[in-house]
């Protein structure tokens, strides 16, 4: 699962609040969180605070980072708004995507189909 997000985006923060109580359901899913912000100060602090606030380091199946300055995934996924969530199967085929803030239940339903 790819989550394209911005750490200062209220919708992205709300998505993480919605997902947090359901993270156990994703324990067998690799979650990659990508943003397109620069690593220059103060951005890294904002990204670190996002990670801390949502207790992301405790999820071993989750990695988070920035793709700045290339934004290749941003272009590939045709991200228009954040959060953008894409779910892939083990063969790398996209099964479902959400181009607006989805509910945790909708993501869970899509993951169960994989």
PDB file of N, CA, C and O in Angstrom, residues 14-68:
ATOM      1  N   UNK A  14      -5.944  13.418   9.488  1.00  0.00           N
ATOM      2  CA  UNK A  14      -7.197  12.757   9.833  1.00  0.00           C
ATOM      3  C   UNK A  14      -7.180  11.300   9.382  1.00  0.00           C
ATOM      4  O   UNK A  14      -7.653  10.414  10.102  1.00  0.00           O
ATOM      5  N   UNK A  15      -6.622  11.037   8.192  1.00  0.00           N
ATOM      6  CA  UNK A  15      -6.505   9.657   7.712  1.00  0.00           C
ATOM      7  C   UNK A  15      -5.689   8.823   8.688  1.00  0.00           C
ATOM      8  O   UNK A  15      -6.070   7.705   9.030  1.00  0.00           O
ATOM      9  N   UNK A  16      -4.577   9.360   9.162  1.00  0.00           N
ATOM     10  CA  UNK A  16      -3.740   8.611  10.092  1.00  0.00           C
ATOM     11  C   UNK A  16      -4.462   8.375  11.417  1.00  0.00           C
ATOM     12  O   UNK A  16      -4.328   7.305  12.003  1.00  0.00           O
ATOM     13  N   UNK A  17      -5.236   9.346  11.870  1.00  0.00           N
ATOM     14  CA  UNK A  17      -6.031   9.154  13.092  1.00  0.00           C
ATOM     15  C   UNK A  17      -7.042   8.034  12.886  1.00  0.00           C
ATOM     16  O   UNK A  17      -7.276   7.233  13.790  1.00  0.00           O
ATOM     17  N   UNK A  18      -7.617   7.969  11.690  1.00  0.00           N
ATOM     18  CA  UNK A  18      -8.601   6.951  11.354  1.00  0.00           C
ATOM     19  C   UNK A  18      -7.951   5.571  11.220  1.00  0.00           C
ATOM     20  O   UNK A  18      -8.524   4.564  11.616  1.00  0.00           O
ATOM     21  N   UNK A  19      -6.737   5.542  10.678  1.00  0.00           N
ATOM     22  CA  UNK A  19      -6.044   4.270  10.463  1.00  0.00           C
ATOM     23  C   UNK A  19      -5.420   3.703  11.734  1.00  0.00           C
ATOM     24  O   UNK A  19      -5.330   2.488  11.895  1.00  0.00           O
ATOM     25  N   UNK A  20      -4.966   4.571  12.605  1.00  0.00           N
ATOM     26  CA  UNK A  20      -4.201   4.129  13.775  1.00  0.00           C
ATOM     27  C   UNK A  20      -4.862   2.996  14.555  1.00  0.00           C
ATOM     28  O   UNK A  20      -4.214   1.989  14.839  1.00  0.00           O
ATOM     29  N   UNK A  21      -6.153   3.060  14.893  1.00  0.00           N
ATOM     30  CA  UNK A  21      -6.738   1.948  15.645  1.00  0.00           C
ATOM     31  C   UNK A  21      -6.874   0.663  14.829  1.00  0.00           C
ATOM     32  O   UNK A  21      -7.134  -0.400  15.384  1.00  0.00           O
ATOM     33  N   UNK A  22      -6.671   0.756  13.524  1.00  0.00           N
ATOM     34  CA  UNK A  22      -6.831  -0.399  12.639  1.00  0.00           C
ATOM     35  C   UNK A  22      -5.497  -0.938  12.109  1.00  0.00           C
ATOM     36  O   UNK A  22      -5.490  -1.807  11.240  1.00  0.00           O
ATOM     37  N   UNK A  23      -4.404  -0.423  12.609  1.00  0.00           N
ATOM     38  CA  UNK A  23      -3.092  -0.793  12.050  1.00  0.00           C
ATOM     39  C   UNK A  23      -2.792  -2.292  12.170  1.00  0.00           C
ATOM     40  O   UNK A  23      -2.080  -2.843  11.344  1.00  0.00           O
ATOM     41  N   UNK A  24      -3.340  -2.956  13.145  1.00  0.00           N
ATOM     42  CA  UNK A  24      -3.105  -4.400  13.278  1.00  0.00           C
ATOM     43  C   UNK A  24      -3.620  -5.159  12.054  1.00  0.00           C
ATOM     44  O   UNK A  24      -3.047  -6.173  11.670  1.00  0.00           O
ATOM     45  N   UNK A  25      -4.653  -4.642  11.425  1.00  0.00           N
ATOM     46  CA  UNK A  25      -5.206  -5.285  10.231  1.00  0.00           C
ATOM     47  C   UNK A  25      -4.265  -5.180   9.035  1.00  0.00           C
ATOM     48  O   UNK A  25      -4.400  -5.930   8.065  1.00  0.00           O
ATOM     49  N   UNK A  26      -3.305  -4.273   9.111  1.00  0.00           N
ATOM     50  CA  UNK A  26      -2.347  -4.074   8.021  1.00  0.00           C
ATOM     51  C   UNK A  26      -0.993  -4.716   8.302  1.00  0.00           C
ATOM     52  O   UNK A  26      -0.037  -4.497   7.566  1.00  0.00           O
ATOM     53  N   UNK A  27      -0.888  -5.516   9.359  1.00  0.00           N
ATOM     54  CA  UNK A  27       0.415  -6.038   9.777  1.00  0.00           C
ATOM     55  C   UNK A  27       1.108  -6.871   8.710  1.00  0.00           C
ATOM     56  O   UNK A  27       2.331  -6.956   8.693  1.00  0.00           O
ATOM     57  N   UNK A  28       0.370  -7.464   7.799  1.00  0.00           N
ATOM     58  CA  UNK A  28       0.977  -8.259   6.723  1.00  0.00           C
ATOM     59  C   UNK A  28       1.055  -7.499   5.401  1.00  0.00           C
ATOM     60  O   UNK A  28       1.332  -8.083   4.362  1.00  0.00           O
ATOM     61  N   UNK A  29       0.807  -6.203   5.458  1.00  0.00           N
ATOM     62  CA  UNK A  29       0.841  -5.346   4.272  1.00  0.00           C
ATOM     63  C   UNK A  29       2.008  -4.377   4.405  1.00  0.00           C
ATOM     64  O   UNK A  29       2.152  -3.716   5.436  1.00  0.00           O
ATOM     65  N   UNK A  30       2.837  -4.291   3.385  1.00  0.00           N
ATOM     66  CA  UNK A  30       3.903  -3.288   3.386  1.00  0.00           C
ATOM     67  C   UNK A  30       3.267  -1.932   3.089  1.00  0.00           C
ATOM     68  O   UNK A  30       2.598  -1.766   2.075  1.00  0.00           O
ATOM     69  N   UNK A  31       3.458  -0.992   3.996  1.00  0.00           N
ATOM     70  CA  UNK A  31       2.913   0.353   3.850  1.00  0.00           C
ATOM     71  C   UNK A  31       4.074   1.304   3.595  1.00  0.00           C
ATOM     72  O   UNK A  31       5.015   1.372   4.380  1.00  0.00           O
ATOM     73  N   UNK A  32       3.998   2.030   2.479  1.00  0.00           N
ATOM     74  CA  UNK A  32       5.030   2.997   2.120  1.00  0.00           C
ATOM     75  C   UNK A  32       4.368   4.368   2.088  1.00  0.00           C
ATOM     76  O   UNK A  32       3.444   4.599   1.301  1.00  0.00           O
ATOM     77  N   UNK A  33       4.830   5.247   2.954  1.00  0.00           N
ATOM     78  CA  UNK A  33       4.292   6.604   3.001  1.00  0.00           C
ATOM     79  C   UNK A  33       5.305   7.536   2.336  1.00  0.00           C
ATOM     80  O   UNK A  33       6.465   7.583   2.743  1.00  0.00           O
ATOM     81  N   UNK A  34       4.841   8.261   1.326  1.00  0.00           N
ATOM     82  CA  UNK A  34       5.716   9.117   0.526  1.00  0.00           C
ATOM     83  C   UNK A  34       5.176  10.536   0.529  1.00  0.00           C
ATOM     84  O   UNK A  34       3.981  10.758   0.369  1.00  0.00           O
ATOM     85  N   UNK A  35       6.076  11.492   0.665  1.00  0.00           N
ATOM     86  CA  UNK A  35       5.703  12.895   0.491  1.00  0.00           C
ATOM     87  C   UNK A  35       6.704  13.544  -0.461  1.00  0.00           C
ATOM     88  O   UNK A  35       7.717  12.950  -0.804  1.00  0.00           O
ATOM     89  N   UNK A  36       6.406  14.748  -0.882  1.00  0.00           N
ATOM     90  CA  UNK A  36       7.245  15.420  -1.874  1.00  0.00           C
ATOM     91  C   UNK A  36       7.884  16.687  -1.337  1.00  0.00           C
ATOM     92  O   UNK A  36       8.257  17.561  -2.102  1.00  0.00           O
ATOM     93  N   UNK A  37       8.019  16.778  -0.052  1.00  0.00           N
ATOM     94  CA  UNK A  37       8.594  17.972   0.553  1.00  0.00           C
ATOM     95  C   UNK A  37      10.118  17.890   0.614  1.00  0.00           C
ATOM     96  O   UNK A  37      10.692  16.818   0.676  1.00  0.00           O
ATOM     97  N   UNK A  38      10.728  19.026   0.642  1.00  0.00           N
ATOM     98  CA  UNK A  38      12.174  19.130   0.744  1.00  0.00           C
ATOM     99  C   UNK A  38      12.652  18.623   2.109  1.00  0.00           C
ATOM    100  O   UNK A  38      11.887  18.590   3.064  1.00  0.00           O
ATOM    101  N   UNK A  39      13.881  18.232   2.173  1.00  0.00           N
ATOM    102  CA  UNK A  39      14.455  17.791   3.447  1.00  0.00           C
ATOM    103  C   UNK A  39      15.128  18.945   4.178  1.00  0.00           C
ATOM    104  O   UNK A  39      15.715  18.751   5.226  1.00  0.00           O
ATOM    105  N   UNK A  40      15.046  20.146   3.622  1.00  0.00           N
ATOM    106  CA  UNK A  40      15.662  21.299   4.270  1.00  0.00           C
ATOM    107  C   UNK A  40      14.864  21.707   5.502  1.00  0.00           C
ATOM    108  O   UNK A  40      13.668  21.462   5.603  1.00  0.00           O
ATOM    109  N   UNK A  41      15.564  22.336   6.439  1.00  0.00           N
ATOM    110  CA  UNK A  41      14.929  22.834   7.654  1.00  0.00           C
ATOM    111  C   UNK A  41      13.848  23.835   7.283  1.00  0.00           C
ATOM    112  O   UNK A  41      14.063  24.626   6.375  1.00  0.00           O
ATOM    113  N   UNK A  42      12.687  23.857   7.872  1.00  0.00           N
ATOM    114  CA  UNK A  42      12.245  23.073   9.019  1.00  0.00           C
ATOM    115  C   UNK A  42      11.453  21.826   8.629  1.00  0.00           C
ATOM    116  O   UNK A  42      10.853  21.189   9.479  1.00  0.00           O
ATOM    117  N   UNK A  43      11.441  21.469   7.346  1.00  0.00           N
ATOM    118  CA  UNK A  43      10.589  20.382   6.907  1.00  0.00           C
ATOM    119  C   UNK A  43      10.882  19.069   7.616  1.00  0.00           C
ATOM    120  O   UNK A  43       9.964  18.354   7.999  1.00  0.00           O
ATOM    121  N   UNK A  44      12.139  18.709   7.764  1.00  0.00           N
ATOM    122  CA  UNK A  44      12.448  17.426   8.397  1.00  0.00           C
ATOM    123  C   UNK A  44      11.848  17.358   9.807  1.00  0.00           C
ATOM    124  O   UNK A  44      11.405  16.310  10.239  1.00  0.00           O
ATOM    125  N   UNK A  45      11.827  18.476  10.495  1.00  0.00           N
ATOM    126  CA  UNK A  45      11.221  18.489  11.819  1.00  0.00           C
ATOM    127  C   UNK A  45       9.724  18.209  11.719  1.00  0.00           C
ATOM    128  O   UNK A  45       9.165  17.462  12.530  1.00  0.00           O
ATOM    129  N   UNK A  46       9.059  18.766  10.708  1.00  0.00           N
ATOM    130  CA  UNK A  46       7.629  18.533  10.515  1.00  0.00           C
ATOM    131  C   UNK A  46       7.381  17.058  10.216  1.00  0.00           C
ATOM    132  O   UNK A  46       6.457  16.446  10.756  1.00  0.00           O
ATOM    133  N   UNK A  47       8.234  16.462   9.377  1.00  0.00           N
ATOM    134  CA  UNK A  47       8.093  15.046   9.038  1.00  0.00           C
ATOM    135  C   UNK A  47       8.352  14.169  10.266  1.00  0.00           C
ATOM    136  O   UNK A  47       7.611  13.226  10.534  1.00  0.00           O
ATOM    137  N   UNK A  48       9.380  14.490  11.030  1.00  0.00           N
ATOM    138  CA  UNK A  48       9.677  13.736  12.247  1.00  0.00           C
ATOM    139  C   UNK A  48       8.551  13.866  13.265  1.00  0.00           C
ATOM    140  O   UNK A  48       8.191  12.887  13.928  1.00  0.00           O
ATOM    141  N   UNK A  49       7.983  15.055  13.380  1.00  0.00           N
ATOM    142  CA  UNK A  49       6.868  15.252  14.310  1.00  0.00           C
ATOM    143  C   UNK A  49       5.644  14.445  13.884  1.00  0.00           C
ATOM    144  O   UNK A  49       4.948  13.879  14.727  1.00  0.00           O
ATOM    145  N   UNK A  50       5.385  14.370  12.586  1.00  0.00           N
ATOM    146  CA  UNK A  50       4.275  13.568  12.067  1.00  0.00           C
ATOM    147  C   UNK A  50       4.490  12.109  12.451  1.00  0.00           C
ATOM    148  O   UNK A  50       3.583  11.450  12.953  1.00  0.00           O
ATOM    149  N   UNK A  51       5.697  11.632  12.247  1.00  0.00           N
ATOM    150  CA  UNK A  51       6.034  10.253  12.595  1.00  0.00           C
ATOM    151  C   UNK A  51       5.849  10.011  14.091  1.00  0.00           C
ATOM    152  O   UNK A  51       5.260   9.011  14.505  1.00  0.00           O
ATOM    153  N   UNK A  52       6.331  10.924  14.887  1.00  0.00           N
ATOM    154  CA  UNK A  52       6.205  10.802  16.347  1.00  0.00           C
ATOM    155  C   UNK A  52       4.749  10.887  16.787  1.00  0.00           C
ATOM    156  O   UNK A  52       4.279  10.072  17.577  1.00  0.00           O
ATOM    157  N   UNK A  53       4.018  11.862  16.271  1.00  0.00           N
ATOM    158  CA  UNK A  53       2.637  12.087  16.700  1.00  0.00           C
ATOM    159  C   UNK A  53       1.739  10.883  16.424  1.00  0.00           C
ATOM    160  O   UNK A  53       0.803  10.623  17.175  1.00  0.00           O
ATOM    161  N   UNK A  54       2.020  10.165  15.350  1.00  0.00           N
ATOM    162  CA  UNK A  54       1.202   9.004  15.006  1.00  0.00           C
ATOM    163  C   UNK A  54       1.883   7.689  15.379  1.00  0.00           C
ATOM    164  O   UNK A  54       1.422   6.623  15.004  1.00  0.00           O
ATOM    165  N   UNK A  55       3.001   7.789  16.106  1.00  0.00           N
ATOM    166  CA  UNK A  55       3.704   6.624  16.639  1.00  0.00           C
ATOM    167  C   UNK A  55       4.082   5.633  15.533  1.00  0.00           C
ATOM    168  O   UNK A  55       3.981   4.420  15.699  1.00  0.00           O
ATOM    169  N   UNK A  56       4.487   6.168  14.377  1.00  0.00           N
ATOM    170  CA  UNK A  56       4.758   5.328  13.213  1.00  0.00           C
ATOM    171  C   UNK A  56       5.952   4.391  13.359  1.00  0.00           C
ATOM    172  O   UNK A  56       5.920   3.297  12.802  1.00  0.00           O
ATOM    173  N   UNK A  57       7.000   4.731  14.112  1.00  0.00           N
ATOM    174  CA  UNK A  57       8.135   3.808  14.218  1.00  0.00           C
ATOM    175  C   UNK A  57       7.786   2.439  14.806  1.00  0.00           C
ATOM    176  O   UNK A  57       8.501   1.468  14.574  1.00  0.00           O
ATOM    177  N   UNK A  58       6.688   2.338  15.525  1.00  0.00           N
ATOM    178  CA  UNK A  58       6.347   1.043  16.121  1.00  0.00           C
ATOM    179  C   UNK A  58       5.786   0.060  15.096  1.00  0.00           C
ATOM    180  O   UNK A  58       5.692  -1.124  15.367  1.00  0.00           O
ATOM    181  N   UNK A  59       5.440   0.526  13.907  1.00  0.00           N
ATOM    182  CA  UNK A  59       4.911  -0.350  12.869  1.00  0.00           C
ATOM    183  C   UNK A  59       6.049  -0.782  11.953  1.00  0.00           C
ATOM    184  O   UNK A  59       6.513  -0.011  11.121  1.00  0.00           O
ATOM    185  N   UNK A  60       6.494  -2.008  12.103  1.00  0.00           N
ATOM    186  CA  UNK A  60       7.657  -2.507  11.362  1.00  0.00           C
ATOM    187  C   UNK A  60       7.387  -2.671   9.872  1.00  0.00           C
ATOM    188  O   UNK A  60       8.304  -2.746   9.077  1.00  0.00           O
ATOM    189  N   UNK A  61       6.126  -2.713   9.487  1.00  0.00           N
ATOM    190  CA  UNK A  61       5.756  -2.869   8.078  1.00  0.00           C
ATOM    191  C   UNK A  61       5.557  -1.521   7.386  1.00  0.00           C
ATOM    192  O   UNK A  61       5.147  -1.469   6.234  1.00  0.00           O
ATOM    193  N   UNK A  62       5.876  -0.426   8.064  1.00  0.00           N
ATOM    194  CA  UNK A  62       5.659   0.907   7.522  1.00  0.00           C
ATOM    195  C   UNK A  62       6.989   1.638   7.373  1.00  0.00           C
ATOM    196  O   UNK A  62       7.788   1.665   8.302  1.00  0.00           O
ATOM    197  N   UNK A  63       7.193   2.199   6.199  1.00  0.00           N
ATOM    198  CA  UNK A  63       8.344   3.072   5.964  1.00  0.00           C
ATOM    199  C   UNK A  63       7.811   4.409   5.454  1.00  0.00           C
ATOM    200  O   UNK A  63       6.790   4.467   4.779  1.00  0.00           O
ATOM    201  N   UNK A  64       8.527   5.467   5.794  1.00  0.00           N
ATOM    202  CA  UNK A  64       8.087   6.799   5.428  1.00  0.00           C
ATOM    203  C   UNK A  64       9.280   7.608   4.964  1.00  0.00           C
ATOM    204  O   UNK A  64      10.372   7.478   5.512  1.00  0.00           O
ATOM    205  N   UNK A  65       9.065   8.431   3.946  1.00  0.00           N
ATOM    206  CA  UNK A  65      10.127   9.298   3.475  1.00  0.00           C
ATOM    207  C   UNK A  65       9.635  10.277   2.439  1.00  0.00           C
ATOM    208  O   UNK A  65       8.451  10.341   2.124  1.00  0.00           O
ATOM    209  N   UNK A  66      10.582  11.022   1.906  1.00  0.00           N
ATOM    210  CA  UNK A  66      10.270  12.014   0.884  1.00  0.00           C
ATOM    211  C   UNK A  66      10.948  11.626  -0.422  1.00  0.00           C
ATOM    212  O   UNK A  66      12.005  10.997  -0.409  1.00  0.00           O
ATOM    213  N   UNK A  67      10.334  11.991  -1.520  1.00  0.00           N
ATOM    214  CA  UNK A  67      10.939  11.721  -2.817  1.00  0.00           C
ATOM    215  C   UNK A  67      11.440  13.004  -3.466  1.00  0.00           C
ATOM    216  O   UNK A  67      11.768  13.033  -4.634  1.00  0.00           O
ATOM    217  N   UNK A  68      11.509  14.061  -2.698  1.00  0.00           N
ATOM    218  CA  UNK A  68      12.002  15.337  -3.203  1.00  0.00           C
ATOM    219  C   UNK A  68      13.450  15.199  -3.643  1.00  0.00           C
ATOM    220  O   UNK A  68      14.214  14.530  -2.971  1.00  0.00           O
TER     221      UNK A  68
END
